[in-house]
Each structure stands twice: as structure tokens, then as C-alpha cells.
């Protein structure tokens, strides 16, 4: 990958960084499922695409976390508890993957679980949204923006296993410290097992498992991504697999996008953010399924279709987020979600 | 000489000397760039929003 080529496509890299940065700040994800195949299409060998994307993720997650922190959306204490569990979960997941790979062809199984998880999560979140909008309180014109707490989260909050902690930013008065550690462990395990960053798993896990507001789930998830991407960047860079100049150019757009995405969460209702997130990961599932089909049937063309599909969906989502932010700025002052 | 090429040469030399130091440099550079850019963008946003909030 020559430097001249990187410079010649720099405008495209800035634009691409903006798309991924916007979604990162809006959904609380790293965006590897968008960036890695796109860089690959642009000519980056896959290892460089992953390494460069990890470096970008580090920079854009710092930018998005700073913006969310200013909005009061980052629960640092919760993030630290989860990090402890995530580290243990990642180790467990990696161990399981390596033992499965040693015993036979586990890649297909892992890819299938990934697809099922993407579709399952997206369909559940769409179902949750439909249940929400058909509730009687909305029919009476009561303008509720977000729901906090699920049957699972209420059950987890009731568990008394010392030490108990208070997480005021997340609106949790008392919870066993083992619950966030456990949620971190489960999501870290899944991320390492599937070979992904895990933002798309942690964000719903924080909402549905811990029962915290959507905006705080996004901010806290981004705080976690700083550490996971820093470790990944270090590992890839020490092997010489990060294109630093490309990552720096991508970050120019991604930092602005992260700011746009972060502030857009103030103007879009939490439940609507969940719906957009569900749609995005649904199409990510379609993209991964297409790519896998291409491998099974030996049709390389399907991999290209899969990559263009996810770039298209990400661009449409970015446009929606930018429009929502502009409309929000023009109409009403930002407000924190009203919750039930 | 192209400044980007000069930077790339320095980076390549550092990597061949110590990959660990190079990896740390990558993390520091990216983290600082992210922080710097978001600080600038936030400052611009604050200036713009304070200007629109106060017509005087």
C-alpha cells in the first residue's frame, strides 16, 4: 500500500471516517463491521484493514467519549467494573476459540453464531420498539422518549451479593458489583469468541441487562471501546500492520462525525436510537450472511456485494443522523430523555 | 521532499529499531489527534451556540 495512493484517496478516507465516526458517536459502537470491509475494498490487505481500523477506533472512541462525557452520558465507575469482567471474558473467549480451531473447522460455526446473534438482537430490539409504541401511555399522547429497566435488569438489581455499589450516572441506587463485572465478562467472551470489537453486543446488554438509559449505555460503551481498541492497536502496530498516516487521515473525518453522532443522541429519542441501531445490525447480519454464502458457494462477487451493502446502509444512517441533528437544532433545545 | 514521505520514513526507521516503541507511538499519536480534534470541534460548537443563544 503506497503512500501516494493513500494521499490520492485522502478525501474519500475523510468522508469514510465521517460516516463511521457519526455512527460510532450515535450508537456507541466501534464500527469495525463497516470500516474493515470498506478499507479492504479500497485495496488495504485485510490485516492492514483491521489494524488501521483499530487505530481509527481508538481515536474516534476517545473523541466520542469526550463529547458524551460533556453531555453526562459516561458512567466511568460502571465502565471500570465492566472492564474487569471484559478482560476475563476476552481471555475465556480466546481460549475457547483456539481450542475449537485446534479440534477442527470452527470458523463456519463461529460465523453462523455471529449471524444468528446479529439477526436475533436486531429482531428483539425491533420487537421491543413495536411493543413500546403500541403501549396505552403513548396512545394518550404522553410523550415518553425512553424506557429504563427490563424484567431481567430488575431481577439482577434485586440480587444481593456483596459488595454492593451505587451508580448514580446510570440511575442505579444499589447493585451488586458482580452484575456489571458479569455483564462485562459475558459481552467480552462473546466479542472474543466472534472476533469482533463487541460494541454492538455491549450497548444492548447495558440497556436490557443492566437497565440503564440508552444515552448512558452509548457513552459507557464508547468508554470501554477506548481500552479494547488501544490493546488491539498495540498488538497490530507492534507487528507493523497499522497504516498510521491512513488512520490519521480517517480520524480527521471520524472526530467530527463522533461529535455529530454524540450530540445527535440529544435530539433523537432513546427508543428511536435503538430502532436505528437494530436496523443497522440487521443489515450487518445480511452482509455477513452474504459474505459467508460467497465463501460456501465460492462466489467472490458476493463478498463485494456484502461490503457495498454495509457501506450503503451506514451512509444512509449517517444522513439520517445528520438530518435529525439539524432538525433538532432548528426546532427544540436539547433535552434529556424522559423515561419510564 | 514530500512531508508525508519523510514522516513515513521516520516511522519505518522507528519500527525497525523497536516495534514496541513504534506501537506505543501509534497509540499516543492517535489518542492525541482524537483529543485535539474533538477539543477544537467542541470549542467551535460552543462559540457558535453561545453566539446563537445571545443575539447581542
mmCIF file of C-alpha atoms in Angstrom:
data_model
loop_
_atom_site.group_PDB
_atom_site.id
_atom_site.type_symbol
_atom_site.label_atom_id
_atom_site.label_comp_id
_atom_site.label_asym_id
_atom_site.label_seq_id
_atom_site.Cartn_x
_atom_site.Cartn_y
_atom_site.Cartn_z
ATOM 1 C CA UNK A 1 0.000 0.000 0.000
ATOM 2 C CA UNK A 2 1.898 3.046 -1.252
ATOM 3 C CA UNK A 3 1.784 6.400 0.489
ATOM 4 C CA UNK A 4 0.978 8.155 -2.813
ATOM 5 C CA UNK A 5 -2.157 6.030 -3.143
ATOM 6 C CA UNK A 6 -3.239 6.863 0.430
ATOM 7 C CA UNK A 7 -2.767 10.584 -0.257
ATOM 8 C CA UNK A 8 -4.660 10.307 -3.562
ATOM 9 C CA UNK A 9 -7.736 8.848 -1.812
ATOM 10 C CA UNK A 10 -7.453 11.048 1.307
ATOM 11 C CA UNK A 11 -10.738 12.898 0.624
ATOM 12 C CA UNK A 12 -12.504 9.536 0.429
ATOM 13 C CA UNK A 13 -10.873 8.435 3.678
ATOM 14 C CA UNK A 14 -12.015 11.623 5.449
ATOM 15 C CA UNK A 15 -15.578 11.043 4.192
ATOM 16 C CA UNK A 16 -15.480 7.391 5.204
ATOM 17 C CA UNK A 17 -14.139 8.387 8.624
ATOM 18 C CA UNK A 18 -17.031 10.829 8.999
ATOM 19 C CA UNK A 19 -19.622 8.122 8.211
ATOM 20 C CA UNK A 20 -18.169 5.650 10.709
ATOM 21 C CA UNK A 21 -17.450 8.325 13.330
ATOM 22 C CA UNK A 22 -21.059 9.543 13.181
ATOM 23 C CA UNK A 23 -22.426 6.043 13.731
ATOM 24 C CA UNK A 24 -19.840 5.430 16.452
ATOM 25 C CA UNK A 25 -20.911 8.517 18.399
ATOM 26 C CA UNK A 26 -24.611 7.844 17.793
ATOM 27 C CA UNK A 27 -24.743 4.113 18.558
ATOM 28 C CA UNK A 28 -21.729 3.643 20.842
ATOM 29 C CA UNK A 29 -20.018 1.176 18.541
ATOM 30 C CA UNK A 30 -16.532 0.908 17.089
ATOM 31 C CA UNK A 31 -17.840 0.364 13.570
ATOM 32 C CA UNK A 32 -15.361 -2.317 12.532
ATOM 33 C CA UNK A 33 -18.092 -4.167 10.611
ATOM 34 C CA UNK A 34 -18.328 -1.119 8.327
ATOM 35 C CA UNK A 35 -14.741 0.102 8.171
ATOM 36 C CA UNK A 36 -12.801 -3.156 7.764
ATOM 37 C CA UNK A 37 -14.582 -4.392 4.579
ATOM 38 C CA UNK A 38 -14.532 -0.866 3.133
ATOM 39 C CA UNK A 39 -10.776 -0.470 3.613
ATOM 40 C CA UNK A 40 -10.395 -3.919 2.118
ATOM 41 C CA UNK A 41 -12.332 -2.806 -0.978
ATOM 42 C CA UNK A 42 -10.099 0.288 -1.195
ATOM 43 C CA UNK A 43 -7.103 -2.011 -1.536
ATOM 44 C CA UNK A 44 -5.884 -2.467 2.035
ATOM 45 C CA UNK A 45 -4.857 -6.079 2.671
ATOM 46 C CA UNK A 46 -7.231 -7.474 5.300
ATOM 47 C CA UNK A 47 -4.670 -7.484 8.155
ATOM 48 C CA UNK A 48 -3.809 -3.824 7.479
ATOM 49 C CA UNK A 49 -7.527 -3.025 7.196
ATOM 50 C CA UNK A 50 -8.126 -4.486 10.684
ATOM 51 C CA UNK A 51 -5.032 -2.849 12.211
ATOM 52 C CA UNK A 52 -5.742 0.582 10.697
ATOM 53 C CA UNK A 53 -9.406 0.331 11.710
ATOM 54 C CA UNK A 54 -8.405 -0.465 15.319
ATOM 55 C CA UNK A 55 -6.235 2.660 15.419
ATOM 56 C CA UNK A 56 -9.096 4.719 13.993
ATOM 57 C CA UNK A 57 -11.466 3.190 16.555
ATOM 58 C CA UNK A 58 -9.119 4.305 19.346
ATOM 59 C CA UNK A 59 -9.095 7.914 18.152
ATOM 60 C CA UNK A 60 -12.795 8.144 17.324
ATOM 61 C CA UNK A 61 -13.884 6.449 20.578
ATOM 62 C CA UNK A 62 -11.787 8.983 22.539
ATOM 63 C CA UNK A 63 -13.426 11.822 20.586
ATOM 64 C CA UNK A 64 -16.931 10.386 21.066
ATOM 65 C CA UNK A 65 -16.363 9.613 24.760
ATOM 66 C CA UNK A 66 -15.208 13.199 25.425
ATOM 67 C CA UNK A 67 -18.348 14.527 23.725
ATOM 68 C CA UNK A 68 -20.624 12.107 25.601
ATOM 69 C CA UNK A 69 -18.832 12.922 28.864
ATOM 70 C CA UNK A 70 -19.698 16.595 28.371
ATOM 71 C CA UNK A 71 -23.326 15.523 27.980
ATOM 72 C CA UNK A 72 -23.203 13.446 31.191
ATOM 73 C CA UNK A 73 -23.587 10.159 29.317
ATOM 74 C CA UNK A 74 -20.480 8.301 30.544
ATOM 75 C CA UNK A 75 -20.611 6.231 33.728
ATOM 76 C CA UNK A 76 -16.878 5.811 34.364
ATOM 77 C CA UNK A 77 -17.383 3.733 37.506
ATOM 78 C CA UNK A 78 -19.631 1.284 35.634
ATOM 79 C CA UNK A 79 -17.147 1.251 32.756
ATOM 80 C CA UNK A 80 -14.280 0.282 35.065
ATOM 81 C CA UNK A 81 -16.283 -2.534 36.702
ATOM 82 C CA UNK A 82 -17.198 -3.842 33.264
ATOM 83 C CA UNK A 83 -13.608 -3.610 32.059
ATOM 84 C CA UNK A 84 -12.523 -6.063 34.765
ATOM 85 C CA UNK A 85 -15.150 -8.563 33.579
ATOM 86 C CA UNK A 86 -14.393 -7.856 29.915
ATOM 87 C CA UNK A 87 -10.703 -8.723 30.382
ATOM 88 C CA UNK A 88 -11.629 -12.078 31.938
ATOM 89 C CA UNK A 89 -14.312 -12.714 29.282
ATOM 90 C CA UNK A 90 -11.950 -11.957 26.403
ATOM 91 C CA UNK A 91 -9.405 -14.388 27.813
ATOM 92 C CA UNK A 92 -12.073 -17.107 28.149
ATOM 93 C CA UNK A 93 -13.406 -16.463 24.632
ATOM 94 C CA UNK A 94 -9.948 -16.570 23.046
ATOM 95 C CA UNK A 95 -9.135 -19.800 24.880
ATOM 96 C CA UNK A 96 -12.347 -21.431 23.653
ATOM 97 C CA UNK A 97 -11.802 -20.272 20.051
ATOM 98 C CA UNK A 98 -8.218 -21.551 19.964
ATOM 99 C CA UNK A 99 -9.236 -24.946 21.361
ATOM 100 C CA UNK A 100 -12.134 -25.173 18.846
ATOM 101 C CA UNK A 101 -9.855 -24.211 15.953
ATOM 102 C CA UNK A 102 -7.320 -26.814 17.035
ATOM 103 C CA UNK A 103 -10.012 -29.510 17.125
ATOM 104 C CA UNK A 104 -11.398 -28.818 13.628
ATOM 105 C CA UNK A 105 -13.171 -26.354 11.382
ATOM 106 C CA UNK A 106 -14.797 -23.991 13.860
ATOM 107 C CA UNK A 107 -14.814 -20.928 11.628
ATOM 108 C CA UNK A 108 -18.137 -21.763 9.986
ATOM 109 C CA UNK A 109 -19.776 -22.365 13.371
ATOM 110 C CA UNK A 110 -18.426 -19.071 14.735
ATOM 111 C CA UNK A 111 -19.627 -17.184 11.650
ATOM 112 C CA UNK A 112 -23.082 -18.786 11.953
ATOM 113 C CA UNK A 113 -23.344 -17.822 15.631
ATOM 114 C CA UNK A 114 -22.340 -14.266 14.658
ATOM 115 C CA UNK A 115 -25.112 -14.097 12.033
ATOM 116 C CA UNK A 116 -27.704 -15.542 14.446
ATOM 117 C CA UNK A 117 -26.649 -13.051 17.130
ATOM 118 C CA UNK A 118 -26.922 -10.079 14.754
ATOM 119 C CA UNK A 119 -30.363 -11.126 13.496
ATOM 120 C CA UNK A 120 -31.561 -12.157 16.972
ATOM 121 C CA UNK A 121 -30.514 -8.869 18.587
ATOM 122 C CA UNK A 122 -31.968 -6.741 15.808
ATOM 123 C CA UNK A 123 -35.293 -8.595 15.733
ATOM 124 C CA UNK A 124 -35.584 -8.446 19.529
ATOM 125 C CA UNK A 125 -34.921 -4.696 19.529
ATOM 126 C CA UNK A 126 -37.439 -4.084 16.738
ATOM 127 C CA UNK A 127 -39.986 -6.177 18.688
ATOM 128 C CA UNK A 128 -39.209 -4.140 21.832
ATOM 129 C CA UNK A 129 -39.762 -0.925 19.875
ATOM 130 C CA UNK A 130 -43.095 -2.133 18.477
ATOM 131 C CA UNK A 131 -44.246 -3.147 21.975
ATOM 132 C CA UNK A 132 -43.203 0.297 23.219
ATOM 133 C CA UNK A 133 -45.052 2.325 20.581
ATOM 134 C CA UNK A 134 -48.239 0.289 20.940
ATOM 135 C CA UNK A 135 -48.412 0.814 24.709
ATOM 136 C CA UNK A 136 -51.506 2.640 26.014
ATOM 137 C CA UNK A 137 -49.498 5.571 27.506
ATOM 138 C CA UNK A 138 -48.413 6.653 24.031
ATOM 139 C CA UNK A 139 -51.923 6.464 22.636
ATOM 140 C CA UNK A 140 -52.985 9.053 25.224
ATOM 141 C CA UNK A 141 -50.449 11.488 23.788
ATOM 142 C CA UNK A 142 -47.945 11.011 26.594
ATOM 143 C CA UNK A 143 -44.590 11.801 25.025
ATOM 144 C CA UNK A 144 -42.193 9.268 26.549
ATOM 145 C CA UNK A 145 -38.794 9.014 24.905
ATOM 146 C CA UNK A 146 -37.029 6.071 26.509
ATOM 147 C CA UNK A 147 -37.714 3.077 28.715
ATOM 148 C CA UNK A 148 -35.400 2.122 31.531
ATOM 149 C CA UNK A 149 -35.404 -1.309 33.106
ATOM 150 C CA UNK A 150 -36.494 -4.726 31.922
ATOM 151 C CA UNK A 151 -37.628 -7.846 33.740
ATOM 152 C CA UNK A 152 -34.071 -9.142 33.539
ATOM 153 C CA UNK A 153 -32.475 -5.933 34.828
ATOM 154 C CA UNK A 154 -34.954 -5.659 37.717
ATOM 155 C CA UNK A 155 -34.180 -9.250 38.687
ATOM 156 C CA UNK A 156 -30.426 -8.549 38.539
ATOM 157 C CA UNK A 157 -30.829 -5.383 40.633
ATOM 158 C CA UNK A 158 -32.575 -7.392 43.354
ATOM 159 C CA UNK A 159 -29.633 -9.791 43.785
ATOM 160 C CA UNK A 160 -27.729 -9.077 46.981
ATOM 161 C CA UNK A 161 -24.165 -10.332 46.634
ATOM 162 C CA UNK A 162 -21.683 -8.102 48.450
ATOM 163 C CA UNK A 163 -20.054 -5.716 47.751
ATOM 164 C CA UNK A 164 -22.981 -3.527 46.705
ATOM 165 C CA UNK A 165 -22.295 -0.298 44.804
ATOM 166 C CA UNK A 166 -24.174 2.812 43.703
ATOM 167 C CA UNK A 167 -24.058 4.005 40.073
ATOM 168 C CA UNK A 168 -25.725 7.437 40.100
ATOM 169 C CA UNK A 169 -24.878 8.351 36.491
ATOM 170 C CA UNK A 170 -26.714 5.219 35.340
ATOM 171 C CA UNK A 171 -29.575 5.872 37.782
ATOM 172 C CA UNK A 172 -28.849 2.711 39.786
ATOM 173 C CA UNK A 173 -29.149 3.177 43.552
ATOM 174 C CA UNK A 174 -27.840 -0.201 44.628
ATOM 175 C CA UNK A 175 -26.448 -3.129 42.686
ATOM 176 C CA UNK A 176 -24.036 -5.952 43.341
ATOM 177 C CA UNK A 177 -20.644 -5.125 41.814
ATOM 178 C CA UNK A 178 -20.646 -8.647 40.365
ATOM 179 C CA UNK A 179 -23.513 -7.793 37.994
ATOM 180 C CA UNK A 180 -21.609 -5.222 35.848
ATOM 181 C CA UNK A 181 -18.496 -7.399 36.120
ATOM 182 C CA UNK A 182 -20.583 -10.376 34.930
ATOM 183 C CA UNK A 183 -22.184 -8.425 32.072
ATOM 184 C CA UNK A 184 -18.679 -7.312 31.024
ATOM 185 C CA UNK A 185 -17.491 -10.905 31.169
ATOM 186 C CA UNK A 186 -20.364 -12.238 29.014
ATOM 187 C CA UNK A 187 -20.004 -9.493 26.390
ATOM 188 C CA UNK A 188 -16.188 -9.786 26.421
ATOM 189 C CA UNK A 189 -16.483 -13.547 25.979
ATOM 190 C CA UNK A 190 -18.854 -13.157 23.019
ATOM 191 C CA UNK A 191 -16.687 -10.456 21.424
ATOM 192 C CA UNK A 192 -13.517 -12.551 21.670
ATOM 193 C CA UNK A 193 -15.343 -15.708 20.580
ATOM 194 C CA UNK A 194 -16.744 -13.981 17.491
ATOM 195 C CA UNK A 195 -13.575 -11.988 16.804
ATOM 196 C CA UNK A 196 -15.327 -8.603 16.929
ATOM 197 C CA UNK A 197 -14.959 -5.425 18.990
ATOM 198 C CA UNK A 198 -18.168 -6.093 20.881
ATOM 199 C CA UNK A 199 -19.739 -2.614 20.892
ATOM 200 C CA UNK A 200 -22.857 -3.958 19.191
ATOM 201 C CA UNK A 201 -23.254 -6.558 21.966
ATOM 202 C CA UNK A 202 -22.397 -4.297 24.939
ATOM 203 C CA UNK A 203 -24.810 -1.486 24.060
ATOM 204 C CA UNK A 204 -27.952 -3.712 24.160
ATOM 205 C CA UNK A 205 -26.509 -5.643 27.132
ATOM 206 C CA UNK A 206 -26.246 -2.398 29.111
ATOM 207 C CA UNK A 207 -29.790 -1.383 28.171
ATOM 208 C CA UNK A 208 -31.550 -4.711 28.628
ATOM 209 C CA UNK A 209 -29.234 -6.413 31.132
ATOM 210 C CA UNK A 210 -28.389 -3.547 33.476
ATOM 211 C CA UNK A 211 -31.441 -1.417 32.654
ATOM 212 C CA UNK A 212 -29.643 1.889 32.102
ATOM 213 C CA UNK A 213 -30.782 4.737 29.814
ATOM 214 C CA UNK A 214 -29.885 4.433 26.119
ATOM 215 C CA UNK A 215 -27.680 7.562 26.101
ATOM 216 C CA UNK A 216 -25.629 6.363 29.116
ATOM 217 C CA UNK A 217 -25.296 2.907 27.533
ATOM 218 C CA UNK A 218 -23.848 4.546 24.401
ATOM 219 C CA UNK A 219 -21.401 6.763 26.310
ATOM 220 C CA UNK A 220 -20.228 3.993 28.638
ATOM 221 C CA UNK A 221 -19.838 1.554 25.752
ATOM 222 C CA UNK A 222 -17.580 4.062 23.969
ATOM 223 C CA UNK A 223 -15.504 4.417 27.151
ATOM 224 C CA UNK A 224 -14.956 0.634 27.033
ATOM 225 C CA UNK A 225 -14.024 0.729 23.347
ATOM 226 C CA UNK A 226 -11.093 3.094 24.138
ATOM 227 C CA UNK A 227 -9.374 0.332 26.105
ATOM 228 C CA UNK A 228 -10.211 -2.609 23.846
ATOM 229 C CA UNK A 229 -9.114 -0.712 20.712
ATOM 230 C CA UNK A 230 -5.914 0.513 22.428
ATOM 231 C CA UNK A 231 -4.912 -3.086 23.169
ATOM 232 C CA UNK A 232 -5.797 -4.141 19.607
ATOM 233 C CA UNK A 233 -3.886 -1.188 18.116
ATOM 234 C CA UNK A 234 -0.817 -2.018 20.190
ATOM 235 C CA UNK A 235 -0.870 -5.672 19.091
ATOM 236 C CA UNK A 236 -1.311 -4.865 15.387
ATOM 237 C CA UNK A 237 1.095 -1.889 15.386
ATOM 238 C CA UNK A 238 3.865 -3.907 17.026
ATOM 239 C CA UNK A 239 3.535 -6.290 14.045
ATOM 240 C CA UNK A 240 3.701 -3.337 11.650
ATOM 241 C CA UNK A 241 0.095 -3.831 10.499
ATOM 242 C CA UNK A 242 -1.239 -0.323 11.161
ATOM 243 C CA UNK A 243 -1.069 2.309 8.427
ATOM 244 C CA UNK A 244 -0.619 5.309 10.724
ATOM 245 C CA UNK A 245 -0.978 8.025 8.069
ATOM 246 C CA UNK A 246 -4.183 6.437 6.729
ATOM 247 C CA UNK A 247 -5.542 6.168 10.294
ATOM 248 C CA UNK A 248 -4.708 9.846 10.929
ATOM 249 C CA UNK A 249 -6.498 10.927 7.740
ATOM 250 C CA UNK A 250 -9.532 8.764 8.591
ATOM 251 C CA UNK A 251 -9.586 10.278 12.076
ATOM 252 C CA UNK A 252 -9.980 13.815 10.675
ATOM 253 C CA UNK A 253 -13.461 12.880 9.478
ATOM 254 C CA UNK A 254 -14.213 10.446 12.299
ATOM 255 C CA UNK A 255 -13.623 13.012 15.071
ATOM 256 C CA UNK A 256 -16.102 15.422 13.528
ATOM 257 C CA UNK A 257 -18.507 12.532 12.927
ATOM 258 C CA UNK A 258 -18.151 11.385 16.550
ATOM 259 C CA UNK A 259 -19.119 14.865 17.722
ATOM 260 C CA UNK A 260 -22.105 14.969 15.353
ATOM 261 C CA UNK A 261 -23.260 11.486 16.429
ATOM 262 C CA UNK A 262 -22.840 12.259 20.130
ATOM 263 C CA UNK A 263 -24.862 15.482 20.003
ATOM 264 C CA UNK A 264 -27.493 13.839 17.794
ATOM 265 C CA UNK A 265 -28.335 11.458 20.675
ATOM 266 C CA UNK A 266 -29.660 14.547 22.494
ATOM 267 C CA UNK A 267 -32.156 15.225 19.715
ATOM 268 C CA UNK A 268 -33.297 11.682 18.940
ATOM 269 C CA UNK A 269 -35.380 9.730 21.422
ATOM 270 C CA UNK A 270 -33.671 6.795 23.074
ATOM 271 C CA UNK A 271 -36.198 4.311 21.702
ATOM 272 C CA UNK A 272 -35.655 5.659 18.171
ATOM 273 C CA UNK A 273 -31.871 5.300 18.575
ATOM 274 C CA UNK A 274 -32.478 1.649 19.485
ATOM 275 C CA UNK A 275 -34.634 1.186 16.360
ATOM 276 C CA UNK A 276 -31.958 2.670 14.066
ATOM 277 C CA UNK A 277 -29.346 0.537 15.797
ATOM 278 C CA UNK A 278 -31.484 -2.593 15.295
ATOM 279 C CA UNK A 279 -31.885 -1.837 11.575
ATOM 280 C CA UNK A 280 -28.150 -1.253 11.172
ATOM 281 C CA UNK A 281 -27.150 -4.528 12.796
ATOM 282 C CA UNK A 282 -29.872 -6.344 10.819
ATOM 283 C CA UNK A 283 -28.214 -5.250 7.570
ATOM 284 C CA UNK A 284 -24.816 -6.049 9.071
ATOM 285 C CA UNK A 285 -26.204 -9.572 9.565
ATOM 286 C CA UNK A 286 -27.368 -9.701 5.930
ATOM 287 C CA UNK A 287 -23.898 -8.520 4.863
ATOM 288 C CA UNK A 288 -22.091 -11.169 6.927
ATOM 289 C CA UNK A 289 -24.519 -13.853 5.648
ATOM 290 C CA UNK A 290 -23.862 -12.832 2.022
ATOM 291 C CA UNK A 291 -20.119 -12.945 2.607
ATOM 292 C CA UNK A 292 -20.388 -16.396 4.184
ATOM 293 C CA UNK A 293 -22.578 -17.614 1.298
ATOM 294 C CA UNK A 294 -19.894 -16.397 -1.078
ATOM 295 C CA UNK A 295 -17.319 -18.485 0.775
ATOM 296 C CA UNK A 296 -19.530 -21.599 0.811
ATOM 297 C CA UNK A 297 -20.529 -21.348 -2.864
ATOM 298 C CA UNK A 298 -17.152 -19.974 -3.964
ATOM 299 C CA UNK A 299 -18.647 -16.755 -5.356
ATOM 300 C CA UNK A 300 -16.169 -13.928 -4.546
ATOM 301 C CA UNK A 301 -18.602 -11.401 -6.049
ATOM 302 C CA UNK A 302 -20.889 -11.839 -3.009
ATOM 303 C CA UNK A 303 -18.156 -10.501 -0.697
ATOM 304 C CA UNK A 304 -18.047 -7.289 -2.730
ATOM 305 C CA UNK A 305 -21.864 -7.040 -2.680
ATOM 306 C CA UNK A 306 -21.782 -7.563 1.107
ATOM 307 C CA UNK A 307 -19.230 -4.777 1.570
ATOM 308 C CA UNK A 308 -21.154 -2.320 -0.642
ATOM 309 C CA UNK A 309 -24.392 -3.188 1.187
ATOM 310 C CA UNK A 310 -22.959 -2.289 4.597
ATOM 311 C CA UNK A 311 -21.316 0.892 3.241
ATOM 312 C CA UNK A 312 -24.670 1.912 1.709
ATOM 313 C CA UNK A 313 -26.613 1.245 4.910
ATOM 314 C CA UNK A 314 -24.009 3.099 7.002
ATOM 315 C CA UNK A 315 -24.149 6.104 4.662
ATOM 316 C CA UNK A 316 -27.962 6.213 4.779
ATOM 317 C CA UNK A 317 -27.861 6.008 8.602
ATOM 318 C CA UNK A 318 -25.268 8.795 8.732
ATOM 319 C CA UNK A 319 -27.520 11.007 6.570
ATOM 320 C CA UNK A 320 -30.500 10.267 8.860
ATOM 321 C CA UNK A 321 -28.430 11.146 11.964
ATOM 322 C CA UNK A 322 -27.177 14.412 10.433
ATOM 323 C CA UNK A 323 -30.709 15.391 9.332
ATOM 324 C CA UNK A 324 -32.087 14.555 12.802
ATOM 325 C CA UNK A 325 -29.394 16.711 14.408
ATOM 326 C CA UNK A 326 -30.058 19.657 12.089
ATOM 327 C CA UNK A 327 -33.834 19.398 12.607
ATOM 328 C CA UNK A 328 -33.299 19.073 16.367
ATOM 329 C CA UNK A 329 -31.100 22.164 16.481
ATOM 330 C CA UNK A 330 -33.633 24.129 14.429
ATOM 331 C CA UNK A 331 -36.716 23.206 16.438
ATOM 332 C CA UNK A 332 -36.272 22.446 20.137
ATOM 333 C CA UNK A 333 -33.452 22.841 22.639
ATOM 334 C CA UNK A 334 -31.802 19.525 23.573
ATOM 335 C CA UNK A 335 -33.419 17.696 26.457
ATOM 336 C CA UNK A 336 -32.572 14.560 28.311
ATOM 337 C CA UNK A 337 -34.880 11.690 27.509
ATOM 338 C CA UNK A 338 -37.980 11.438 29.551
ATOM 339 C CA UNK A 339 -38.001 7.915 30.865
ATOM 340 C CA UNK A 340 -40.373 5.368 32.258
ATOM 341 C CA UNK B 1 10.759 16.032 -0.286
ATOM 342 C CA UNK B 2 7.133 15.126 0.317
ATOM 343 C CA UNK B 3 6.472 15.711 4.063
ATOM 344 C CA UNK B 4 4.250 12.623 4.254
ATOM 345 C CA UNK B 5 7.055 10.551 2.761
ATOM 346 C CA UNK B 6 9.511 11.984 5.288
ATOM 347 C CA UNK B 7 7.156 11.084 8.151
ATOM 348 C CA UNK B 8 6.677 7.593 6.699
ATOM 349 C CA UNK B 9 10.467 7.100 6.526
ATOM 350 C CA UNK B 10 10.873 8.152 10.165
ATOM 351 C CA UNK B 11 8.068 5.771 11.181
ATOM 352 C CA UNK B 12 9.631 2.898 9.233
ATOM 353 C CA UNK B 13 13.000 3.534 10.884
ATOM 354 C CA UNK B 14 11.419 3.607 14.330
ATOM 355 C CA UNK B 15 9.551 0.369 13.629
ATOM 356 C CA UNK B 16 12.700 -1.426 12.510
ATOM 357 C CA UNK B 17 14.531 -0.142 15.630
ATOM 358 C CA UNK B 18 11.807 -1.033 18.174
ATOM 359 C CA UNK B 19 8.350 -2.329 17.199
ATOM 360 C CA UNK B 20 7.127 -1.871 20.782
ATOM 361 C CA UNK B 21 8.112 1.800 20.859
ATOM 362 C CA UNK B 22 6.540 2.236 17.431
ATOM 363 C CA UNK B 23 3.283 0.684 18.668
ATOM 364 C CA UNK B 24 3.274 2.987 21.693
ATOM 365 C CA UNK B 25 3.916 5.976 19.427
ATOM 366 C CA UNK B 26 0.966 4.961 17.215
ATOM 367 C CA UNK B 27 -1.317 4.862 20.273
ATOM 368 C CA UNK B 28 -0.062 8.217 21.595
ATOM 369 C CA UNK B 29 -0.317 9.968 18.218
ATOM 370 C CA UNK B 30 -3.828 8.675 17.513
ATOM 371 C CA UNK B 31 -5.060 9.419 21.050
ATOM 372 C CA UNK B 32 -3.645 12.952 20.950
ATOM 373 C CA UNK B 33 -5.097 13.589 17.492
ATOM 374 C CA UNK B 34 -8.530 12.399 18.630
ATOM 375 C CA UNK B 35 -8.382 14.565 21.762
ATOM 376 C CA UNK B 36 -7.095 17.609 19.918
ATOM 377 C CA UNK B 37 -9.690 17.409 17.148
ATOM 378 C CA UNK B 38 -12.639 16.879 19.491
ATOM 379 C CA UNK B 39 -11.450 19.778 21.676
ATOM 380 C CA UNK B 40 -11.258 22.078 18.641
ATOM 381 C CA UNK B 41 -14.663 20.934 17.326
ATOM 382 C CA UNK B 42 -16.247 21.356 20.761
ATOM 383 C CA UNK B 43 -14.755 24.839 21.118
ATOM 384 C CA UNK B 44 -16.134 25.816 17.714
ATOM 385 C CA UNK B 45 -19.515 24.369 18.669
ATOM 386 C CA UNK B 46 -19.522 26.241 21.994
ATOM 387 C CA UNK B 47 -18.620 29.522 20.319
ATOM 388 C CA UNK B 48 -21.329 29.034 17.686
ATOM 389 C CA UNK B 49 -24.002 28.023 20.205
ATOM 390 C CA UNK B 50 -23.165 30.877 22.610
ATOM 391 C CA UNK B 51 -23.379 33.277 19.676
ATOM 392 C CA UNK B 52 -26.801 31.997 18.654
ATOM 393 C CA UNK B 53 -28.073 31.977 22.279
ATOM 394 C CA UNK B 54 -27.110 35.594 22.855
ATOM 395 C CA UNK B 55 -28.137 37.862 19.987
ATOM 396 C CA UNK B 56 -26.149 40.782 21.478
#
